Amino acid sequence: MKKLIIVFCIILFSICSFSNEIDEQATKKLLAATKNNKLDDVVSLLKLNVDINTVDKKLYTPIMYAVENDNIEMARAIIRLNPNLGDININGDTVLMMANSKEMINILINAGARVDKFNDRRNNPLLNAARKKDPSIIEALIKHDAKTEIRNARHQTPLLLAIMDKRVEESKVLIKNSFIDNLDKDGNTALMYATEEDIIIELLNNGTDLSIKNKKGIIMGEESLMLSIELGYELAVAKFIERNQNVNFRDMYGDSPLTYAVKKNQKNIVEMLLNSGANINFKDLDGKTPIQIAVGKAYKEVVNLLIKYGAEI
C-alpha cells in the first residue's frame, strides 16, 4: 500500500512539474507574441495558465507591449485577466505613460491605471504626454482628472514642457486647463519659454501676467515682446500692445522695443510701436536714436517711415 502511495505521489509530482514547464513556455511565448504584435497568438496563449505579469530583460510586461503597439484588442484581452498596471519598465515608464492614443488611455484608466502615478524619476503620464505630438492624449488624461499643476524633478509643469518642446496644439490644451503663471526654479513663467507665435498669442489671450519678474529681474512681458520683435511676430506684437505692455522700457542691452525693431529692420513693427507711443528719439547705449540706427544700416524704408513720424535728423 505504501508503495502504491509513493508511486502515486511520484506520478502526481511529475504531472505538476510538466504542467509548470508548459506554463513557463507559454508565458515566454506570450511575451514574444505581444512584443511582435501577434493578436491571434496572444488570444490563444491567454487561454493557457500563463503568468500575465511576467517581465523580460527590459522589465516589459505583456500589457506594456500591447500598449506600446497601440493594439486595442490585445490590450483588452490582457486586461480581462487583471494584469498589474502599476509596473515600471527599465525606462521608468508605467503602462499609462506608454499609451499613444486617446482610446488606449481610456481603456487603461477604466481598468484601474492611476492617472497621476509618478515613477522614480519624478515623471508621470501627463508630464510625459506634454512632450508627445497628440493633444488628444492630454485631453483624455485631463478628462480623467489628471492634475495639471504637477511638477517634475526640475520643477517644470506639463505646460512648461509642452512650450519648451514647441508643441503648439498640446500647449493650447494645457493653457486652457492650467494656471499659466506658475514659476519654475528660476522664477520664469510659461511666457518666458514661448518661442512660437501661436503659443505667445494664446498665453496673452488667456491673461498671462506681463509684470512678473524672474530671479534675474527680467520682466516676462518685456522679454517676450523683444523676442516677438526679433522674430517678426507682428500679430504677437499687436497683442502685446492691446494688453497695454509698456513700449518705452530699456532692456539689459540698452535697447527699447523701437530701437530693437529698427535694428532688425522690422518696418511694420516699427510703425506699430510708433502708433502706440514709442519714443522716436530714444537713444541706445551707443547714444544713437532710431533714425541714426536706420541710416547707419541703410534701411531706407524705415528711415522714411521715421521721418514721416517726425524723427529728428
C-alpha positions as a Markdown table, in Angstrom:
| # | Residue | x | y | z |
|---|---|---|---|---|
| 1 | Met | 0.0 | 0.0 | 0.0 |
| 2 | Lys | 2.8 | 2.3 | 0.9 |
| 3 | Lys | 4.5 | 1.6 | -2.4 |
| 4 | Leu | 1.3 | 2.5 | -4.2 |
| 5 | Ile | 1.1 | 5.8 | -2.4 |
| 6 | Ile | 4.7 | 6.6 | -3.2 |
| 7 | Val | 4.2 | 5.7 | -6.9 |
| 8 | Phe | 1.1 | 7.9 | -7.0 |
| 9 | Cys | 3.0 | 10.8 | -5.4 |
| 10 | Ile | 5.8 | 10.5 | -7.9 |
| 11 | Ile | 3.3 | 10.5 | -10.8 |
| 12 | Leu | 1.4 | 13.5 | -9.4 |
| 13 | Phe | 4.7 | 15.4 | -8.9 |
| 14 | Ser | 5.7 | 14.6 | -12.5 |
| 15 | Ile | 2.4 | 15.9 | -13.8 |
| 16 | Cys | 2.7 | 19.1 | -11.8 |
| 17 | Ser | 6.3 | 19.6 | -13.0 |
| 18 | Phe | 5.2 | 19.0 | -16.5 |
| 19 | Ser | 2.3 | 21.5 | -16.1 |
| 20 | Asn | 4.7 | 24.1 | -14.7 |
| 21 | Glu | 7.1 | 23.6 | -17.6 |
| 22 | Ile | 4.2 | 24.2 | -20.1 |
| 23 | Asp | 3.2 | 27.3 | -18.2 |
| 24 | Glu | 6.7 | 28.7 | -18.5 |
| 25 | Gln | 6.9 | 28.0 | -22.1 |
| 26 | Ala | 3.5 | 29.5 | -22.8 |
| 27 | Thr | 4.5 | 32.6 | -20.8 |
| 28 | Lys | 7.6 | 33.1 | -22.8 |
| 29 | Lys | 5.6 | 32.7 | -26.0 |
| 30 | Leu | 3.1 | 35.3 | -24.7 |
| 31 | Leu | 5.8 | 37.9 | -24.2 |
| 32 | Ala | 7.2 | 37.2 | -27.7 |
| 33 | Ala | 3.7 | 37.4 | -29.2 |
| 34 | Thr | 2.8 | 40.7 | -27.5 |
| 35 | Lys | 6.2 | 42.2 | -28.5 |
| 36 | Asn | 5.7 | 41.1 | -32.1 |
| 37 | Asn | 2.1 | 42.4 | -32.1 |
| 38 | Lys | 0.6 | 39.0 | -33.0 |
| 39 | Leu | -3.0 | 39.2 | -31.7 |
| 40 | Asp | -4.2 | 35.7 | -32.7 |
| 41 | Asp | -1.3 | 34.1 | -30.9 |
| 42 | Val | -1.8 | 36.2 | -27.8 |
| 43 | Val | -5.5 | 35.3 | -27.6 |
| 44 | Ser | -4.7 | 31.6 | -27.8 |
| 45 | Leu | -1.9 | 31.8 | -25.2 |
| 46 | Leu | -4.1 | 33.7 | -22.8 |
| 47 | Lys | -6.3 | 30.6 | -22.6 |
| 48 | Leu | -3.4 | 28.7 | -21.0 |
| 49 | Asn | -2.2 | 29.0 | -17.5 |
| 50 | Val | 0.3 | 31.9 | -18.2 |
| 51 | Asp | 1.8 | 34.4 | -15.9 |
| 52 | Ile | 0.1 | 37.6 | -17.1 |
| 53 | Asn | 2.6 | 39.8 | -15.1 |
| 54 | Thr | 5.8 | 38.2 | -16.4 |
| 55 | Val | 8.7 | 40.5 | -17.4 |
| 56 | Asp | 11.5 | 40.3 | -19.9 |
| 57 | Lys | 15.0 | 41.9 | -19.6 |
| 58 | Lys | 13.6 | 45.3 | -20.3 |
| 59 | Leu | 11.1 | 44.8 | -17.5 |
| 60 | Tyr | 8.3 | 44.9 | -20.1 |
| 61 | Thr | 5.1 | 43.0 | -19.2 |
| 62 | Pro | 2.6 | 41.7 | -21.9 |
| 63 | Ile | 0.3 | 44.6 | -21.3 |
| 64 | Met | 3.2 | 47.0 | -21.9 |
| 65 | Tyr | 3.9 | 45.6 | -25.3 |
| 66 | Ala | 0.2 | 45.7 | -26.2 |
| 67 | Val | 0.1 | 49.3 | -25.2 |
| 68 | Glu | 3.3 | 50.2 | -26.9 |
| 69 | Asn | 2.0 | 48.7 | -30.2 |
| 70 | Asp | -1.3 | 50.6 | -29.6 |
| 71 | Asn | -3.1 | 47.3 | -30.1 |
| 72 | Ile | -6.5 | 48.0 | -28.6 |
| 73 | Glu | -7.9 | 44.4 | -28.9 |
| 74 | Met | -4.8 | 42.9 | -27.5 |
| 75 | Ala | -4.8 | 45.2 | -24.5 |
| 76 | Arg | -8.5 | 44.5 | -23.8 |
| 77 | Ala | -7.8 | 40.7 | -24.0 |
| 78 | Ile | -5.0 | 41.0 | -21.5 |
| 79 | Ile | -6.9 | 43.4 | -19.2 |
| 80 | Arg | -9.6 | 40.7 | -18.8 |
| 81 | Leu | -7.1 | 38.7 | -16.8 |
| 82 | Asn | -6.5 | 41.7 | -14.4 |
| 83 | Pro | -2.8 | 42.4 | -15.0 |
| 84 | Asn | -0.7 | 44.7 | -12.8 |
| 85 | Leu | -1.0 | 48.2 | -14.4 |
| 86 | Gly | 1.4 | 49.9 | -12.0 |
| 87 | Asp | 4.6 | 48.1 | -13.0 |
| 88 | Ile | 7.6 | 50.2 | -14.2 |
| 89 | Asn | 9.9 | 49.1 | -17.1 |
| 90 | Ile | 13.6 | 49.7 | -17.4 |
| 91 | Asn | 13.0 | 53.1 | -19.0 |
| 92 | Gly | 11.0 | 54.3 | -16.0 |
| 93 | Asp | 7.7 | 54.1 | -17.8 |
| 94 | Thr | 4.4 | 52.9 | -16.4 |
| 95 | Val | 1.9 | 51.4 | -18.8 |
| 96 | Leu | -0.2 | 54.6 | -18.9 |
| 97 | Met | 2.9 | 56.6 | -19.8 |
| 98 | Met | 3.4 | 54.4 | -22.8 |
| 99 | Ala | -0.1 | 54.9 | -24.2 |
| 100 | Asn | -0.1 | 56.6 | -27.6 |
| 101 | Ser | -3.8 | 57.1 | -28.2 |
| 102 | Lys | -6.9 | 58.5 | -26.5 |
| 103 | Glu | -8.7 | 55.2 | -26.7 |
| 104 | Met | -5.8 | 53.3 | -25.0 |
| 105 | Ile | -5.7 | 56.0 | -22.3 |
| 106 | Asn | -9.4 | 55.5 | -21.6 |
| 107 | Ile | -9.1 | 51.7 | -21.5 |
| 108 | Leu | -6.2 | 51.7 | -19.1 |
| 109 | Ile | -7.7 | 54.2 | -16.7 |
| 110 | Asn | -11.1 | 52.5 | -16.7 |
| 111 | Ala | -9.2 | 49.3 | -15.9 |
| 112 | Gly | -7.5 | 50.9 | -12.8 |
| 113 | Ala | -4.3 | 52.6 | -14.1 |
| 114 | Arg | -3.5 | 55.5 | -11.8 |
| 115 | Val | -3.6 | 58.8 | -13.8 |
| 116 | Asp | -1.2 | 60.7 | -11.5 |
| 117 | Lys | 1.2 | 57.9 | -10.6 |
| 118 | Phe | 4.9 | 59.1 | -10.6 |
| 119 | Asn | 7.8 | 56.9 | -11.4 |
| 120 | Asp | 11.2 | 57.1 | -9.5 |
| 121 | Arg | 12.3 | 59.8 | -12.0 |
| 122 | Arg | 9.5 | 62.2 | -11.0 |
| 123 | Asn | 7.7 | 61.7 | -14.3 |
| 124 | Asn | 4.1 | 60.8 | -14.7 |
| 125 | Pro | 1.5 | 60.3 | -17.6 |
| 126 | Leu | 0.6 | 64.0 | -18.1 |
| 127 | Leu | 4.2 | 65.2 | -17.9 |
| 128 | Asn | 5.1 | 62.6 | -20.4 |
| 129 | Ala | 2.1 | 63.3 | -22.7 |
| 130 | Ala | 3.1 | 67.0 | -22.8 |
| 131 | Arg | 6.0 | 66.1 | -25.0 |
| 132 | Lys | 4.1 | 63.9 | -27.4 |
| 133 | Lys | 2.5 | 65.0 | -30.7 |
| 134 | Asp | -1.1 | 64.3 | -29.8 |
| 135 | Pro | -3.2 | 66.8 | -27.9 |
| 136 | Ser | -6.0 | 64.2 | -27.6 |
| 137 | Ile | -3.9 | 62.2 | -25.1 |
| 138 | Ile | -3.6 | 65.3 | -22.9 |
| 139 | Glu | -7.3 | 65.9 | -23.2 |
| 140 | Ala | -8.1 | 62.3 | -22.2 |
| 141 | Leu | -5.8 | 62.5 | -19.1 |
| 142 | Ile | -7.3 | 65.8 | -18.1 |
| 143 | Lys | -10.8 | 64.4 | -18.6 |
| 144 | His | -9.9 | 61.7 | -16.1 |
| 145 | Asp | -8.8 | 64.4 | -13.6 |
| 146 | Ala | -5.1 | 64.4 | -14.2 |
| 147 | Lys | -3.5 | 67.2 | -12.2 |
| 148 | Thr | -2.1 | 70.0 | -14.5 |
| 149 | Glu | -0.1 | 71.7 | -11.7 |
| 150 | Ile | 2.2 | 68.8 | -11.0 |
| 151 | Arg | 6.0 | 69.3 | -11.5 |
| 152 | Asn | 8.9 | 67.1 | -12.5 |
| 153 | Ala | 12.3 | 66.9 | -10.8 |
| 154 | Arg | 13.2 | 70.2 | -12.4 |
| 155 | His | 10.1 | 72.0 | -11.1 |
| 156 | Gln | 8.6 | 72.1 | -14.6 |
| 157 | Thr | 4.8 | 71.7 | -15.2 |
| 158 | Pro | 3.3 | 69.9 | -18.2 |
| 159 | Leu | 2.6 | 73.3 | -19.7 |
| 160 | Leu | 6.2 | 74.4 | -19.5 |
| 161 | Leu | 7.4 | 71.1 | -21.1 |
| 162 | Ala | 5.0 | 71.4 | -24.0 |
| 163 | Ile | 6.0 | 75.0 | -24.6 |
| 164 | Met | 9.7 | 74.2 | -24.4 |
| 165 | Asp | 9.2 | 71.4 | -27.0 |
| 166 | Lys | 7.3 | 73.9 | -29.2 |
| 167 | Arg | 4.2 | 71.7 | -29.1 |
| 168 | Val | 1.6 | 74.3 | -30.3 |
| 169 | Glu | -1.6 | 72.3 | -30.1 |
| 170 | Glu | -0.6 | 70.5 | -26.9 |
| 171 | Ser | 0.3 | 73.8 | -25.3 |
| 172 | Lys | -3.1 | 75.3 | -26.2 |
| 173 | Val | -4.9 | 72.5 | -24.5 |
| 174 | Leu | -2.8 | 72.9 | -21.4 |
| 175 | Ile | -3.1 | 76.7 | -21.4 |
| 176 | Lys | -6.9 | 76.3 | -21.2 |
| 177 | Asn | -6.7 | 73.8 | -18.4 |
| 178 | Ser | -3.8 | 75.2 | -16.3 |
| 179 | Phe | -2.7 | 78.1 | -14.1 |
| 180 | Ile | -0.4 | 79.7 | -16.7 |
| 181 | Asp | 1.7 | 81.8 | -14.5 |
| 182 | Asn | 3.4 | 79.0 | -12.4 |
| 183 | Leu | 7.0 | 79.8 | -11.7 |
| 184 | Asp | 9.9 | 77.4 | -12.4 |
| 185 | Lys | 13.0 | 77.2 | -10.3 |
| 186 | Asp | 14.4 | 80.4 | -11.9 |
| 187 | Gly | 11.2 | 82.4 | -11.4 |
| 188 | Asn | 10.1 | 82.2 | -15.1 |
| 189 | Thr | 6.5 | 81.7 | -16.3 |
| 190 | Ala | 5.4 | 79.9 | -19.4 |
| 191 | Leu | 5.6 | 83.2 | -21.4 |
| 192 | Met | 9.4 | 83.3 | -20.9 |
| 193 | Tyr | 9.8 | 80.0 | -22.8 |
| 194 | Ala | 7.3 | 80.6 | -25.6 |
| 195 | Thr | 9.0 | 81.0 | -28.9 |
| 196 | Glu | 6.1 | 80.1 | -31.2 |
| 197 | Glu | 3.8 | 83.0 | -32.2 |
| 198 | Asp | 0.6 | 81.0 | -31.7 |
| 199 | Ile | 1.6 | 80.0 | -28.2 |
| 200 | Ile | 2.6 | 83.6 | -27.2 |
| 201 | Ile | -0.7 | 84.8 | -28.5 |
| 202 | Glu | -2.6 | 82.1 | -26.7 |
| 203 | Leu | -0.9 | 83.0 | -23.4 |
| 204 | Leu | -1.7 | 86.7 | -24.0 |
| 205 | Asn | -5.3 | 85.9 | -24.8 |
| 206 | Asn | -5.6 | 83.9 | -21.6 |
| 207 | Gly | -4.3 | 86.7 | -19.4 |
| 208 | Thr | -0.7 | 85.8 | -18.6 |
| 209 | Asp | 0.8 | 88.3 | -16.2 |
| 210 | Leu | 3.2 | 90.6 | -18.1 |
| 211 | Ser | 4.7 | 92.2 | -15.0 |
| 212 | Ile | 6.2 | 89.1 | -13.3 |
| 213 | Lys | 10.0 | 89.3 | -12.7 |
| 214 | Asn | 12.2 | 86.3 | -12.6 |
| 215 | Lys | 15.2 | 85.9 | -10.2 |
| 216 | Lys | 17.4 | 87.9 | -12.5 |
| 217 | Gly | 15.0 | 90.8 | -12.5 |
| 218 | Ile | 13.8 | 90.2 | -16.1 |
| 219 | Ile | 10.2 | 91.1 | -16.7 |
| 220 | Met | 8.2 | 88.5 | -18.6 |
| 221 | Gly | 6.2 | 90.8 | -20.8 |
| 222 | Glu | 9.2 | 92.9 | -21.8 |
| 223 | Glu | 11.4 | 89.9 | -22.6 |
| 224 | Ser | 8.7 | 88.2 | -24.7 |
| 225 | Leu | 7.9 | 91.4 | -26.6 |
| 226 | Met | 11.5 | 91.8 | -27.6 |
| 227 | Leu | 11.6 | 88.2 | -28.8 |
| 228 | Ser | 8.5 | 88.8 | -30.8 |
| 229 | Ile | 10.1 | 91.8 | -32.4 |
| 230 | Glu | 13.2 | 89.8 | -33.2 |
| 231 | Leu | 11.2 | 87.1 | -34.9 |
| 232 | Gly | 8.9 | 89.4 | -36.7 |
| 233 | Tyr | 5.8 | 88.3 | -34.9 |
| 234 | Glu | 3.5 | 91.1 | -35.9 |
| 235 | Leu | 0.3 | 89.6 | -34.5 |
| 236 | Ala | 2.0 | 88.9 | -31.2 |
| 237 | Val | 3.4 | 92.5 | -31.0 |
| 238 | Ala | -0.1 | 93.8 | -31.8 |
| 239 | Lys | -1.5 | 91.6 | -28.9 |
| 240 | Phe | 1.2 | 93.0 | -26.5 |
| 241 | Ile | 0.1 | 96.5 | -27.4 |
| 242 | Glu | -3.5 | 95.5 | -26.9 |
| 243 | Arg | -2.6 | 94.3 | -23.5 |
| 244 | Asn | -1.0 | 97.7 | -22.7 |
| 245 | Gln | 2.5 | 96.4 | -22.5 |
| 246 | Asn | 5.0 | 99.3 | -21.9 |
| 247 | Val | 6.8 | 100.1 | -25.1 |
| 248 | Asn | 9.4 | 102.5 | -23.8 |
| 249 | Phe | 11.5 | 100.4 | -21.5 |
| 250 | Arg | 15.2 | 99.8 | -21.8 |
| 251 | Asp | 16.3 | 96.1 | -21.9 |
| 252 | Met | 19.6 | 94.7 | -20.5 |
| 253 | Tyr | 21.4 | 95.5 | -23.7 |
| 254 | Gly | 20.2 | 99.1 | -23.8 |
| 255 | Asp | 17.5 | 98.8 | -26.4 |
| 256 | Ser | 14.0 | 99.9 | -26.4 |
| 257 | Pro | 11.4 | 98.0 | -28.4 |
| 258 | Leu | 11.6 | 100.7 | -31.1 |
| 259 | Thr | 15.4 | 100.7 | -31.4 |
| 260 | Tyr | 15.4 | 96.9 | -31.5 |
| 261 | Ala | 12.7 | 96.8 | -34.2 |
| 262 | Val | 14.8 | 99.3 | -36.2 |
| 263 | Lys | 17.9 | 97.2 | -35.8 |
| 264 | Lys | 16.0 | 94.1 | -37.0 |
| 265 | Asn | 14.6 | 96.1 | -40.0 |
| 266 | Gln | 11.0 | 95.3 | -38.9 |
| 267 | Lys | 9.2 | 98.2 | -40.7 |
| 268 | Asn | 5.7 | 97.1 | -39.8 |
| 269 | Ile | 6.5 | 96.6 | -36.2 |
| 270 | Val | 8.3 | 100.0 | -36.1 |
| 271 | Glu | 5.1 | 101.6 | -37.3 |
| 272 | Met | 3.0 | 99.7 | -34.8 |
| 273 | Leu | 5.3 | 100.9 | -32.0 |
| 274 | Leu | 5.2 | 104.5 | -33.2 |
| 275 | Asn | 1.4 | 104.4 | -33.3 |
| 276 | Ser | 1.5 | 103.1 | -29.7 |
| 277 | Gly | 3.5 | 105.9 | -28.2 |
| 278 | Ala | 7.1 | 104.6 | -28.6 |
| 279 | Asn | 9.7 | 107.4 | -28.0 |
| 280 | Ile | 11.0 | 108.2 | -31.5 |
| 281 | Asn | 14.1 | 109.9 | -30.1 |
| 282 | Phe | 15.1 | 107.1 | -27.6 |
| 283 | Lys | 18.9 | 106.6 | -27.5 |
| 284 | Asp | 20.6 | 103.2 | -27.2 |
| 285 | Leu | 23.8 | 102.6 | -25.2 |
| 286 | Asp | 25.8 | 104.0 | -28.1 |
| 287 | Gly | 23.8 | 107.2 | -28.0 |
| 288 | Lys | 22.1 | 106.5 | -31.3 |
| 289 | Thr | 18.4 | 107.3 | -32.0 |
| 290 | Pro | 16.2 | 105.0 | -34.1 |
| 291 | Ile | 16.8 | 107.1 | -37.3 |
| 292 | Gln | 20.5 | 107.2 | -36.8 |
| 293 | Ile | 20.5 | 103.4 | -36.5 |
| 294 | Ala | 18.3 | 103.1 | -39.6 |
| 295 | Val | 20.6 | 105.5 | -41.6 |
| 296 | Gly | 23.7 | 103.6 | -40.5 |
| 297 | Lys | 22.2 | 100.3 | -41.7 |
| 298 | Ala | 20.8 | 101.8 | -44.9 |
| 299 | Tyr | 17.3 | 100.7 | -44.1 |
| 300 | Lys | 15.7 | 103.3 | -46.5 |
| 301 | Glu | 12.1 | 102.3 | -45.8 |
| 302 | Val | 12.5 | 102.5 | -42.1 |
| 303 | Val | 14.3 | 105.9 | -42.5 |
| 304 | Asn | 11.4 | 107.3 | -44.5 |
| 305 | Leu | 8.9 | 106.0 | -42.0 |
| 306 | Leu | 10.7 | 107.6 | -39.1 |
| 307 | Ile | 11.0 | 110.9 | -40.9 |
| 308 | Lys | 7.2 | 110.7 | -41.6 |
| 309 | Tyr | 6.6 | 110.3 | -37.9 |
| 310 | Gly | 8.8 | 113.3 | -37.1 |
| 311 | Ala | 12.2 | 111.8 | -36.2 |
| 312 | Glu | 14.9 | 114.4 | -35.6 |
| 313 | Ile | 17.6 | 114.0 | -38.2 |
